[in-house]
JSON list of C-alpha atoms in Angstrom, two decimals:
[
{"chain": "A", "resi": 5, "resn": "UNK", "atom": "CA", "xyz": [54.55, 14.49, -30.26]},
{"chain": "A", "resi": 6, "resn": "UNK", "atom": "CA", "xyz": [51.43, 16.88, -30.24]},
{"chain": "A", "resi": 7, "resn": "UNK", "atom": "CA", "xyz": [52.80, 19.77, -32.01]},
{"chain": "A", "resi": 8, "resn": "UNK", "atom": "CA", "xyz": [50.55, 21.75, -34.45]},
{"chain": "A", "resi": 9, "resn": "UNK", "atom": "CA", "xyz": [52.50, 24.81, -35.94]},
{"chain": "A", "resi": 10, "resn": "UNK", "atom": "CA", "xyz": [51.72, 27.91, -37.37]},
{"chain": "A", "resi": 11, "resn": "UNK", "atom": "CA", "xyz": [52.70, 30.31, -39.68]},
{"chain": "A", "resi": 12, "resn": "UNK", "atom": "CA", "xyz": [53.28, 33.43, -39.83]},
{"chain": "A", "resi": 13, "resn": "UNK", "atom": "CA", "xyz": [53.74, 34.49, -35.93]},
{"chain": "A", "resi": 14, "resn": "UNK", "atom": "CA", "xyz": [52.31, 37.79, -36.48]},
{"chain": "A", "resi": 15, "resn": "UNK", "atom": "CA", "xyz": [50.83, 39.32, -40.04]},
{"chain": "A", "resi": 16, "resn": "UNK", "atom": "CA", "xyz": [49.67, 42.72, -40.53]},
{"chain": "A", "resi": 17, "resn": "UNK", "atom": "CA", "xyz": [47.38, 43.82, -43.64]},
{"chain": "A", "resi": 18, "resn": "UNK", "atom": "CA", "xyz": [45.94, 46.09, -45.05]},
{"chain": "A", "resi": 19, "resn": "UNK", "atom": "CA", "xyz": [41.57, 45.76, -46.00]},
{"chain": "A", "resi": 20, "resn": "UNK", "atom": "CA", "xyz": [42.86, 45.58, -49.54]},
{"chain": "A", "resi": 21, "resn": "UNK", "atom": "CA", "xyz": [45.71, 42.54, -49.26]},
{"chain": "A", "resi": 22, "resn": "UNK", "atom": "CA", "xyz": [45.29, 39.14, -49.91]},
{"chain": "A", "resi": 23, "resn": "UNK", "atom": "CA", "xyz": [47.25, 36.90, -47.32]},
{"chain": "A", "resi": 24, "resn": "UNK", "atom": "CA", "xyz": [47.30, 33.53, -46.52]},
{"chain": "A", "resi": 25, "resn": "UNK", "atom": "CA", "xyz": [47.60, 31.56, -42.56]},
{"chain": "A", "resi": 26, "resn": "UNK", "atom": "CA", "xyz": [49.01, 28.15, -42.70]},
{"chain": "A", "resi": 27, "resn": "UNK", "atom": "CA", "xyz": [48.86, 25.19, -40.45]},
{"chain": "A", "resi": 28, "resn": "UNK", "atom": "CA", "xyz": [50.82, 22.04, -39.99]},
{"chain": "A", "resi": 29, "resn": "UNK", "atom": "CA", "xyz": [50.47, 18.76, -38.16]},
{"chain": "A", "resi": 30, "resn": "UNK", "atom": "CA", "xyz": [52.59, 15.46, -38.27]},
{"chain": "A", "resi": 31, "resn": "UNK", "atom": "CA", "xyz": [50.50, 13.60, -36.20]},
{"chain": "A", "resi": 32, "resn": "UNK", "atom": "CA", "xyz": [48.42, 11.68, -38.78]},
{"chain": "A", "resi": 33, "resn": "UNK", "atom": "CA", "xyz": [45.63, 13.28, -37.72]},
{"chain": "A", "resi": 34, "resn": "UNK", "atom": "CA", "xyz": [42.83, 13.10, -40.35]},
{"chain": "A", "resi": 35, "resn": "UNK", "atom": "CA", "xyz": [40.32, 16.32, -38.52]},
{"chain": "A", "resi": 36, "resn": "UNK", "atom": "CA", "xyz": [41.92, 20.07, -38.77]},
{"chain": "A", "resi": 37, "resn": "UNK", "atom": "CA", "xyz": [39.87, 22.91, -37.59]},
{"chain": "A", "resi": 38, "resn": "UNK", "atom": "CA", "xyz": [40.55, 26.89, -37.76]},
{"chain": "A", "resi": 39, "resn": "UNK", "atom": "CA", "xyz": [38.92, 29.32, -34.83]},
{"chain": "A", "resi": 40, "resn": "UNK", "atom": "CA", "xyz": [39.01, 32.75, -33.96]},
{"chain": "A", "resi": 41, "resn": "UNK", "atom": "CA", "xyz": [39.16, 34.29, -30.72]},
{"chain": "A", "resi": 42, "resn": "UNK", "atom": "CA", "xyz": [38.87, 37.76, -29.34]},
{"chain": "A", "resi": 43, "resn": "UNK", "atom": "CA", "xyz": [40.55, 39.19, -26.30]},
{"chain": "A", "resi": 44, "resn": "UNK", "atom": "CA", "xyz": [39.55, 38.15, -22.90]},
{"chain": "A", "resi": 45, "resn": "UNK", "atom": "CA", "xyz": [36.88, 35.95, -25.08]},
{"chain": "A", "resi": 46, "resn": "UNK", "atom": "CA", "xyz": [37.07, 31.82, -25.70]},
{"chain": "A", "resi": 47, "resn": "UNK", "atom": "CA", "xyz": [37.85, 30.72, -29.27]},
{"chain": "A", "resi": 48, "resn": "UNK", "atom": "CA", "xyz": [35.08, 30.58, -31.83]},
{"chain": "A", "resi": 49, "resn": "UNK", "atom": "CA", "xyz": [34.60, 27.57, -34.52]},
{"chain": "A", "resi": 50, "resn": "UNK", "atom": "CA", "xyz": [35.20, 28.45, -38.03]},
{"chain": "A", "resi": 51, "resn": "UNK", "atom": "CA", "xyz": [35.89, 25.45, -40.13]},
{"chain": "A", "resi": 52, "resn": "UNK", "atom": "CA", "xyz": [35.96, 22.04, -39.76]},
{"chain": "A", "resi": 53, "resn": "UNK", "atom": "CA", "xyz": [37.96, 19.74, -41.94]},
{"chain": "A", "resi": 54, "resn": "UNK", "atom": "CA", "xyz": [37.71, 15.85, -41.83]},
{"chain": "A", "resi": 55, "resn": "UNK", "atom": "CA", "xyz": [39.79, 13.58, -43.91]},
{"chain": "A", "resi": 56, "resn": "UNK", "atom": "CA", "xyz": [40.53, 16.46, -46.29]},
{"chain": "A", "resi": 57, "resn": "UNK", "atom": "CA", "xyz": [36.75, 18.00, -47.15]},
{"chain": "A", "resi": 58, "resn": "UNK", "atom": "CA", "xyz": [35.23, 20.23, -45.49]},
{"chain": "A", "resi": 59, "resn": "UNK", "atom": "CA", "xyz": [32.71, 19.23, -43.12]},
{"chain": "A", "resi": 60, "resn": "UNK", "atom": "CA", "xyz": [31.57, 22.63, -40.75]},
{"chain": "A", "resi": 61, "resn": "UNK", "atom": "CA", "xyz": [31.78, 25.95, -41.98]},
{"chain": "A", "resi": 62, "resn": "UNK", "atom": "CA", "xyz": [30.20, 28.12, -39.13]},
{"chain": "A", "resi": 63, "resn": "UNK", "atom": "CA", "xyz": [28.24, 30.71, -41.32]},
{"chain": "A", "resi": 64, "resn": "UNK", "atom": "CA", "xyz": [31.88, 32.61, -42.09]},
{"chain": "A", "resi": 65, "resn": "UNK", "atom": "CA", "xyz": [31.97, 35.66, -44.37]},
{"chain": "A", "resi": 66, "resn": "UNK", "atom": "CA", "xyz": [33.46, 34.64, -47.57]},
{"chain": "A", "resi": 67, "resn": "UNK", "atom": "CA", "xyz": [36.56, 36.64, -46.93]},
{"chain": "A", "resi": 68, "resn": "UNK", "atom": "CA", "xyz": [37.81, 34.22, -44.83]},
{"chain": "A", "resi": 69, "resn": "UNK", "atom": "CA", "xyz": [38.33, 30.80, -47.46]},
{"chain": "A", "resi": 70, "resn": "UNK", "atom": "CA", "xyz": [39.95, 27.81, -46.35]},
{"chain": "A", "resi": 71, "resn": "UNK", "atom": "CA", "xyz": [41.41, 24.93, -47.91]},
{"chain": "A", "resi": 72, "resn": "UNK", "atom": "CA", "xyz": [43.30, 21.52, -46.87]},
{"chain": "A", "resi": 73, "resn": "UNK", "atom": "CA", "xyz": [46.14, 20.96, -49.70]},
{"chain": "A", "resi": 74, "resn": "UNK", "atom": "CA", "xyz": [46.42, 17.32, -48.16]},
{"chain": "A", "resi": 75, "resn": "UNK", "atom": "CA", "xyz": [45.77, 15.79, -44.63]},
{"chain": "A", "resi": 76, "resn": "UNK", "atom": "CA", "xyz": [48.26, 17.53, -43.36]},
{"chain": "A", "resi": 77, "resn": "UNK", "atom": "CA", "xyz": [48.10, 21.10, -44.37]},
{"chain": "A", "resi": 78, "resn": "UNK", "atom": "CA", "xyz": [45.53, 23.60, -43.78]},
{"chain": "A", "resi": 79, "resn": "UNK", "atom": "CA", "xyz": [45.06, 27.01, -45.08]},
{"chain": "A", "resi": 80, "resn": "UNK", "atom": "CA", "xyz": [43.17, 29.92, -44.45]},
{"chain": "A", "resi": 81, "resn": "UNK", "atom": "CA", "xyz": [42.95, 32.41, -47.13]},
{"chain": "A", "resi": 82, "resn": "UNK", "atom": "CA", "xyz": [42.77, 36.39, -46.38]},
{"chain": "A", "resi": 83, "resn": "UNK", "atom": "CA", "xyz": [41.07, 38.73, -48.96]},
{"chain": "A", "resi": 84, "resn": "UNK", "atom": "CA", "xyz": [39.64, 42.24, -48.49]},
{"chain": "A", "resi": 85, "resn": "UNK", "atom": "CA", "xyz": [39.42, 41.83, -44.25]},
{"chain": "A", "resi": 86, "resn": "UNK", "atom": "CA", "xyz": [37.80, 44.46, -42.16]},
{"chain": "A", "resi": 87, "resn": "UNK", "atom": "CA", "xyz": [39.74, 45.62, -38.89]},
{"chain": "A", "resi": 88, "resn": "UNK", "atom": "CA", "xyz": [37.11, 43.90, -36.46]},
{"chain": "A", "resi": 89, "resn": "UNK", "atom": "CA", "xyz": [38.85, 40.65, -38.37]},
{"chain": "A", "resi": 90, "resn": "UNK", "atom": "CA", "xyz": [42.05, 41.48, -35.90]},
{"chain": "A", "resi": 91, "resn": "UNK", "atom": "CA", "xyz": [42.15, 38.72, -33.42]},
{"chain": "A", "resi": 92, "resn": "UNK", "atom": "CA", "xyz": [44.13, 35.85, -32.52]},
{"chain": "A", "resi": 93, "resn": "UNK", "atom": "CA", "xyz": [43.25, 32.49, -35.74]},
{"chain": "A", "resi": 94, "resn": "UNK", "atom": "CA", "xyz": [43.81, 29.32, -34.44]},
{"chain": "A", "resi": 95, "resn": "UNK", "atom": "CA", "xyz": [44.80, 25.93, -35.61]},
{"chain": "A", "resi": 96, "resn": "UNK", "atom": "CA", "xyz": [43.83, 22.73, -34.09]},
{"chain": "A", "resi": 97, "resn": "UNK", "atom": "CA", "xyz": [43.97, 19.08, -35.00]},
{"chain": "A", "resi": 98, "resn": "UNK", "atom": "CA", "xyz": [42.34, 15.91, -33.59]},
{"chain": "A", "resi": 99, "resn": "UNK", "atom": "CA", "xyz": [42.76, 12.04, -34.76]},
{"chain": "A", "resi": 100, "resn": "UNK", "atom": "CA", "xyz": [39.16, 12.07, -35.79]},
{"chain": "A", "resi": 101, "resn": "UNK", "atom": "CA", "xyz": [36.50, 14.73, -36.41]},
{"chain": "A", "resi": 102, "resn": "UNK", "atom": "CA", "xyz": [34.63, 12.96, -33.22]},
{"chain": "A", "resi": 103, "resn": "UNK", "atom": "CA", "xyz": [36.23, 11.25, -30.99]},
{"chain": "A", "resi": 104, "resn": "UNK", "atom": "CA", "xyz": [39.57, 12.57, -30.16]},
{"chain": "A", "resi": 105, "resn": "UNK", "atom": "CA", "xyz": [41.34, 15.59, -28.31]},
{"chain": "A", "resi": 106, "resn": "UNK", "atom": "CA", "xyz": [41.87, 18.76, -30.34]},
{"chain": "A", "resi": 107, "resn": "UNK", "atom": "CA", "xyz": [45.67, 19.69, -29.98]},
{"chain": "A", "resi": 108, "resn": "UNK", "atom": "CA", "xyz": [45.90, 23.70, -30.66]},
{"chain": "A", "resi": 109, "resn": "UNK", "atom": "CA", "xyz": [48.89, 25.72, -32.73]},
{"chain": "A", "resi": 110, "resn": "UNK", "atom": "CA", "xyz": [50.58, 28.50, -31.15]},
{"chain": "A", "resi": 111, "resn": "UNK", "atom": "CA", "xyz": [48.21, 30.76, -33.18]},
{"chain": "A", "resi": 112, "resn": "UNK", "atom": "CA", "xyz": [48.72, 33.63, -35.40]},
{"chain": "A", "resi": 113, "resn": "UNK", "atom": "CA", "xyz": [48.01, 37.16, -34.13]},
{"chain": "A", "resi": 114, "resn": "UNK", "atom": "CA", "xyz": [46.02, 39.02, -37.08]},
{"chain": "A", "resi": 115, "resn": "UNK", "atom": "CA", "xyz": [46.28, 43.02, -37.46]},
{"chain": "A", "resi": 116, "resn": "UNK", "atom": "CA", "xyz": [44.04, 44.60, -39.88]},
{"chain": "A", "resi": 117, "resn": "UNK", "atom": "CA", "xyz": [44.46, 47.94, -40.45]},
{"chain": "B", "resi": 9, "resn": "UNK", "atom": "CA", "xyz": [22.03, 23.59, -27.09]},
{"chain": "B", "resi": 10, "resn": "UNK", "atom": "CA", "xyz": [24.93, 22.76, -24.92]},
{"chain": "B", "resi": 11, "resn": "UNK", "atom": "CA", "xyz": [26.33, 25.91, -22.79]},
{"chain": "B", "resi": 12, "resn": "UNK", "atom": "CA", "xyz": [29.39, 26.11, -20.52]},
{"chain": "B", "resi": 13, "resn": "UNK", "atom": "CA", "xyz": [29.93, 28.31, -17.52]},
{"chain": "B", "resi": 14, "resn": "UNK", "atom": "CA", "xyz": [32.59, 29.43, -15.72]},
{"chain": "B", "resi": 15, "resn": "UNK", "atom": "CA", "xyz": [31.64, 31.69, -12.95]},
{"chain": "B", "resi": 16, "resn": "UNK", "atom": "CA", "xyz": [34.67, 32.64, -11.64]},
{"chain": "B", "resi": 17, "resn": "UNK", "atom": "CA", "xyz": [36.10, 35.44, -14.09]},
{"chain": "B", "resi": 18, "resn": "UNK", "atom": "CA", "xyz": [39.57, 35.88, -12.12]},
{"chain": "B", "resi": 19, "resn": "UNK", "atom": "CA", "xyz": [41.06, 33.88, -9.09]},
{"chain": "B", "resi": 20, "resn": "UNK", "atom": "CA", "xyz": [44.45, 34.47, -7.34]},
{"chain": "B", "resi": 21, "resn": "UNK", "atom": "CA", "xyz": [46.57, 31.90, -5.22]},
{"chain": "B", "resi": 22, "resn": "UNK", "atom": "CA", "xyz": [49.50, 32.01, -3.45]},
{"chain": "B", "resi": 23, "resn": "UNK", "atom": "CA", "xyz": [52.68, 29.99, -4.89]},
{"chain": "B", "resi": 24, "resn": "UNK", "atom": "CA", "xyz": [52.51, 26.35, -3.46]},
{"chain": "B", "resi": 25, "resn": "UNK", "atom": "CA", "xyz": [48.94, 26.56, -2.69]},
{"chain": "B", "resi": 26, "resn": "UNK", "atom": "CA", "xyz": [45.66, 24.75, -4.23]},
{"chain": "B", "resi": 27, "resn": "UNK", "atom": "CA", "xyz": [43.41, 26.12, -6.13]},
{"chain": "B", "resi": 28, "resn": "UNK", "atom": "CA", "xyz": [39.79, 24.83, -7.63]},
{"chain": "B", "resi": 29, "resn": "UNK", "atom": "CA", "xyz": [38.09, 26.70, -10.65]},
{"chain": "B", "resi": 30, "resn": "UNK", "atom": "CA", "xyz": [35.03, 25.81, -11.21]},
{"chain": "B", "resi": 31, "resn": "UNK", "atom": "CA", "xyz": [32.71, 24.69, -14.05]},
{"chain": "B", "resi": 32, "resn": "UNK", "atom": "CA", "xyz": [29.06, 23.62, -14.52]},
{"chain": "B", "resi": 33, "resn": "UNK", "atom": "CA", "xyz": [27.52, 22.53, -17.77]},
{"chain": "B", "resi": 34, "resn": "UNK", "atom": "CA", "xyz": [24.18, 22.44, -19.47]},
{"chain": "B", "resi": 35, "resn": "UNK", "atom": "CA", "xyz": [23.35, 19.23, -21.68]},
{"chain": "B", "resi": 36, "resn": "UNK", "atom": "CA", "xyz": [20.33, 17.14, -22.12]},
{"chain": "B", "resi": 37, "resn": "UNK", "atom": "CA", "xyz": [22.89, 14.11, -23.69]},
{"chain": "B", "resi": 38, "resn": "UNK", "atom": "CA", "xyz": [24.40, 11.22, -21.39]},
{"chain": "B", "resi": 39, "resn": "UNK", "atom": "CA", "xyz": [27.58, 10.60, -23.55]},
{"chain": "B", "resi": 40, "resn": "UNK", "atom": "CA", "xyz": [30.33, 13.29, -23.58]},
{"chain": "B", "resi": 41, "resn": "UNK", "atom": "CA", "xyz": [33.78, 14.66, -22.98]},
{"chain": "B", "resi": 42, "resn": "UNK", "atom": "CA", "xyz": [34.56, 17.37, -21.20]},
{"chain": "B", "resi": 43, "resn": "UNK", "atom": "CA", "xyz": [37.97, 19.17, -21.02]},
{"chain": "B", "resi": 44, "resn": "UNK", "atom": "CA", "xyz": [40.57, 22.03, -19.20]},
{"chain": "B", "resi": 45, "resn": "UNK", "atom": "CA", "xyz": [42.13, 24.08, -21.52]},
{"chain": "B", "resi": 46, "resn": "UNK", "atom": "CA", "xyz": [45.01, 26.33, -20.27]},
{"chain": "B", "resi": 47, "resn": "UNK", "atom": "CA", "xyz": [45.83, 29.46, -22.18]},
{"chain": "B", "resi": 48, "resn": "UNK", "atom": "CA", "xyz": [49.22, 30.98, -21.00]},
{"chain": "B", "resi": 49, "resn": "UNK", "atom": "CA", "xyz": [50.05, 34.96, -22.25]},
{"chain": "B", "resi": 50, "resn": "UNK", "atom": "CA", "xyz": [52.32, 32.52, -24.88]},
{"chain": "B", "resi": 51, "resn": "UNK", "atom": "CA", "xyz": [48.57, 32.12, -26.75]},
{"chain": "B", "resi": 52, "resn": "UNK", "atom": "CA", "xyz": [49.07, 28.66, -27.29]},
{"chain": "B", "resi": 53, "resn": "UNK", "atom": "CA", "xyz": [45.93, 26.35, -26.33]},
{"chain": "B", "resi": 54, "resn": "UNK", "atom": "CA", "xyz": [47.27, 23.63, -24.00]},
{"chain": "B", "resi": 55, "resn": "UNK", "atom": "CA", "xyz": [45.04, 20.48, -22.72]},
{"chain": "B", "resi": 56, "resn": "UNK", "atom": "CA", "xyz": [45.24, 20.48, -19.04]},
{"chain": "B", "resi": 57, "resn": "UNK", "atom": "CA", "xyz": [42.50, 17.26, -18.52]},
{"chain": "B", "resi": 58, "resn": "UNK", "atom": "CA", "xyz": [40.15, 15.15, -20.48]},
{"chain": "B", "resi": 59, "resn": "UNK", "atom": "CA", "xyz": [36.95, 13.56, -18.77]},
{"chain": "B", "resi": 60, "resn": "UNK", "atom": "CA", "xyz": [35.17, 11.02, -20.55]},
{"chain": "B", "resi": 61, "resn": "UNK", "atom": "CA", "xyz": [30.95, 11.06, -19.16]},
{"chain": "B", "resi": 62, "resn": "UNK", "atom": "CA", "xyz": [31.13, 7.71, -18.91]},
{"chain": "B", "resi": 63, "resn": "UNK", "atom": "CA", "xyz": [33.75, 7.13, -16.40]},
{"chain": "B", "resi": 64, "resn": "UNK", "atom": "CA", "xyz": [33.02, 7.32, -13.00]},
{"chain": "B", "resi": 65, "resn": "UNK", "atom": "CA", "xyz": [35.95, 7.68, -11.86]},
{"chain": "B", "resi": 66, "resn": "UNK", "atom": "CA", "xyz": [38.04, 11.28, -11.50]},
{"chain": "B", "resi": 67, "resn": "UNK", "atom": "CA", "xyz": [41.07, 12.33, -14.40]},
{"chain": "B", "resi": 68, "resn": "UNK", "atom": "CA", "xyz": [44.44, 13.34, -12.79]},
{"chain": "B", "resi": 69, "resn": "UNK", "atom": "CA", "xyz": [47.24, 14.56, -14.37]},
{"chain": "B", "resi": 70, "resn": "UNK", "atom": "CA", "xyz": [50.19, 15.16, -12.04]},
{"chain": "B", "resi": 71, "resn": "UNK", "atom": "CA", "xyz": [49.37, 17.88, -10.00]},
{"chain": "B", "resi": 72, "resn": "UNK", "atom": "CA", "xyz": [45.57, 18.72, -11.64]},
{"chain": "B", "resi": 73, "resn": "UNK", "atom": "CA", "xyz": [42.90, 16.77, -11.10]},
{"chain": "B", "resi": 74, "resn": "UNK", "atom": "CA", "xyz": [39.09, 17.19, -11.42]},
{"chain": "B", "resi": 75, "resn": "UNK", "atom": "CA", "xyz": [35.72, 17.23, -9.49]},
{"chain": "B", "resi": 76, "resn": "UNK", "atom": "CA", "xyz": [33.64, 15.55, -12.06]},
{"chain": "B", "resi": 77, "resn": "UNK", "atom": "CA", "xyz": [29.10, 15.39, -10.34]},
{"chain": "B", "resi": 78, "resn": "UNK", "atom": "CA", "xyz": [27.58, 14.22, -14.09]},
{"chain": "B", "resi": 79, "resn": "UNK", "atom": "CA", "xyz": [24.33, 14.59, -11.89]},
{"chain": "B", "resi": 80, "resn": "UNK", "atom": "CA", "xyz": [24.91, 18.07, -10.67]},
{"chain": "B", "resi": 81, "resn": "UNK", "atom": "CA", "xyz": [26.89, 18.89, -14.38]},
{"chain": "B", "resi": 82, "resn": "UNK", "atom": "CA", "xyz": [29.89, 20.25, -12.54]},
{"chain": "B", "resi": 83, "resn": "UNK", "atom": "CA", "xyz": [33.21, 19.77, -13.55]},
{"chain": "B", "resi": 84, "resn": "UNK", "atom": "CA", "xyz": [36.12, 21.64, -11.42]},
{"chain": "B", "resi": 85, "resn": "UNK", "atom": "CA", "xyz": [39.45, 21.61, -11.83]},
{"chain": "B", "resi": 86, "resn": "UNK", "atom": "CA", "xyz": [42.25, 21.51, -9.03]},
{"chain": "B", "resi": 87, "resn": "UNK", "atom": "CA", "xyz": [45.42, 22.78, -8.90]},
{"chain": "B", "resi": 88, "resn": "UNK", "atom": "CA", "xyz": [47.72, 21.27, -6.49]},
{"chain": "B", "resi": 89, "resn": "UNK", "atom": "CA", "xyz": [51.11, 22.86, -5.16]},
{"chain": "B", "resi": 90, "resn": "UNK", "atom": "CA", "xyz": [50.58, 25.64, -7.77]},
{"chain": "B", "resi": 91, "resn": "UNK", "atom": "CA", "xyz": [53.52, 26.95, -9.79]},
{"chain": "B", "resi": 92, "resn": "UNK", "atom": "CA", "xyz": [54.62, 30.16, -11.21]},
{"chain": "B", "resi": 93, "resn": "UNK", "atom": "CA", "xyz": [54.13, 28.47, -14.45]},
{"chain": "B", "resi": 94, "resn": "UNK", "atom": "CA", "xyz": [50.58, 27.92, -14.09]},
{"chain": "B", "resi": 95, "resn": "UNK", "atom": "CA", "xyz": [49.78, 31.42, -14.36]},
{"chain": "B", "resi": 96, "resn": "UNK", "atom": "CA", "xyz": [47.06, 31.50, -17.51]},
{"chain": "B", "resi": 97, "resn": "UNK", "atom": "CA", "xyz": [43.98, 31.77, -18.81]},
{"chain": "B", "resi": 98, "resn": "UNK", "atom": "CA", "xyz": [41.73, 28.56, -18.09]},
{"chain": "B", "resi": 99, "resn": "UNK", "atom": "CA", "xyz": [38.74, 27.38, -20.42]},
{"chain": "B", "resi": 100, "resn": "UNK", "atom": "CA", "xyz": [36.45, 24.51, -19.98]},
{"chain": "B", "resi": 101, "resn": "UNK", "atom": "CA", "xyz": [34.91, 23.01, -22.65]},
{"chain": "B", "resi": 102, "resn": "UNK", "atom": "CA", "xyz": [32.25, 20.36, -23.32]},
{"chain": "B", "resi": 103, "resn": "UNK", "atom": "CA", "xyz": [32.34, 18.17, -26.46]},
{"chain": "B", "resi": 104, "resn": "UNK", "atom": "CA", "xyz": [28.97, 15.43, -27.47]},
{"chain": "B", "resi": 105, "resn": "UNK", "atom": "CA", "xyz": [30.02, 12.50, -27.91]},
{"chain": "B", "resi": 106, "resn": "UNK", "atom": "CA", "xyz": [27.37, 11.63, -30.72]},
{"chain": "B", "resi": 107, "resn": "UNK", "atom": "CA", "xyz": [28.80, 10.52, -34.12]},
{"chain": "B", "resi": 108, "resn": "UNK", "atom": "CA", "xyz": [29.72, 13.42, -36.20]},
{"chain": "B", "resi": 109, "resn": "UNK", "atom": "CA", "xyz": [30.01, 15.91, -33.09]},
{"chain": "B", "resi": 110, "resn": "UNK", "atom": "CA", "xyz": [32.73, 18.08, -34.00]},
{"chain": "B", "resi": 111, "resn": "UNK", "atom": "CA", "xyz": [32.31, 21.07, -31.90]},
{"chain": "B", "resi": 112, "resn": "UNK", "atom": "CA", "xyz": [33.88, 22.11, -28.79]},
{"chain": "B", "resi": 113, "resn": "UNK", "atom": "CA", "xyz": [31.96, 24.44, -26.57]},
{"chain": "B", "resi": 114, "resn": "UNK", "atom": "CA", "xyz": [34.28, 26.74, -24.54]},
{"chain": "B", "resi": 115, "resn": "UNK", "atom": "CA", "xyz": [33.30, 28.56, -20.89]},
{"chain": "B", "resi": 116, "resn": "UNK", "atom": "CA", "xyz": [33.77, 32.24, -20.65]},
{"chain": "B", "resi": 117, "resn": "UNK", "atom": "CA", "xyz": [37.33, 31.28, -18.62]},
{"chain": "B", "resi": 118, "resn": "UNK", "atom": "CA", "xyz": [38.90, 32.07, -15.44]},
{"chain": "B", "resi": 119, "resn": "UNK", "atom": "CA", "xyz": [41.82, 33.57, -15.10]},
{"chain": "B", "resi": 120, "resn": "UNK", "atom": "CA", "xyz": [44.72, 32.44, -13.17]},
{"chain": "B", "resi": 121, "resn": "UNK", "atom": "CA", "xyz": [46.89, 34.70, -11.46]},
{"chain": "B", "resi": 122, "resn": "UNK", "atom": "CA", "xyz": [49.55, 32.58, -8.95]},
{"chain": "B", "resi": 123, "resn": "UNK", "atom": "CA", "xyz": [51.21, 35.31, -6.14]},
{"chain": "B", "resi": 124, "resn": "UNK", "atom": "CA", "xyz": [54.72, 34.66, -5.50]}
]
């Protein structure tokens, strides 16, 4: 089974709420990762977790704060988000940080208004 | 830096038809991974093919299979007998295989359009 999920589907926000993405894997996989990706563009790194700690944070604005609960949970935190933060966040998992396949989520599609 | 490109913004194919979409990489290391991605309008990031640099030998997986020149730093993936179903977005990416590498570096994509 290589099924990452995430939740919710589809969120919607205003630049003054504080939301939260979540991301689940029962794989046993011990490296979680969160991109973003634009229309028409290829996803972007944001974070990197590996066995729980963070590991790569790609020079992301502070309004964006993630967090991994346990090794297999990971979070991303929403506060005060500009609309050019719209775009599609994606979960991924691998076995290990550097050696395995990344397995993606279904993704959740982010509207700031 | 490694970079990724995928010169082929859009390609078409009739149903039942192959279809290659091409790749070429830029890297300076001798050990690493490269990978098709397939994108679907359903969003969800689905692993098409995994090369490893060190194997000579071409990946397949049921009807895809790739074109892998480590001298020439091409990597193209074919589509045999091409279904409705593979109608999507395509990305190649590169991954180092040094300890620690974490990062997967994505093409610009191709996207797939199969005519019925």
């Amino acid at each position: 089974d290589t099924e990452v999920t995430q939740t919710p589907k589809h969120l919607v926000m205003g630049m003054t709420n504080k939301k939260s993405l979540k991301c689940e894997q029962h794989m046993g996989h011990r490296a979680m990762y969160w991109y973003k990706q634009k229309a028409k563009k290829p996803p972007e790194l944001m974070f990197v977790y590996s066995y729980e700690k963070l590991s790569i944070n790609e020079s992301v604005p502070s309004r964006f704060s993630p967090e991994c609960p346990n090794s297999s949970l990971l979070n991303l935190h929403l506060h005060a988000l500009q609309p050019e933060d719209s775009a599609l966040y994606l979960c991924a998992s691998s076995q290990d940080s550097s050696l395995d396949t990344q397995y993606f989520g279904p993704g959740t599609r982010l509207t700031v208004l | 830096a490694q970079t990724v490109t995928q010169s082929q913004p859009e390609m078409s194919v009739q149903e039942a038809e192959t279809v290659t979409l091409s790749c070429t990489y830029d890297t300076s290391e001798s050990d690493y991974y490269l990978f098709w991605y397939k994108q679907p309008p359903s969003r969800q990031m689905i692993l098409v093919i995994r090369q490893e640099a060190y194997k000579q030998q071409n990946a397949t997986e049921n009807r895809f299979s790739v074109n892998f020149q480590k001298a020439a730093k091409s990597f193209s993936l074919k589509i045999s007998d091409s279904q409705l179903g593979d109608a999507a977005m395509y990305f190649c990416a590169y991954r180092s295989a040094a300890p620690g590498a974490q990062k997967l570096v994505f093409g610009q994509g191709t996207r797939l359009t199969i005519n019925p």
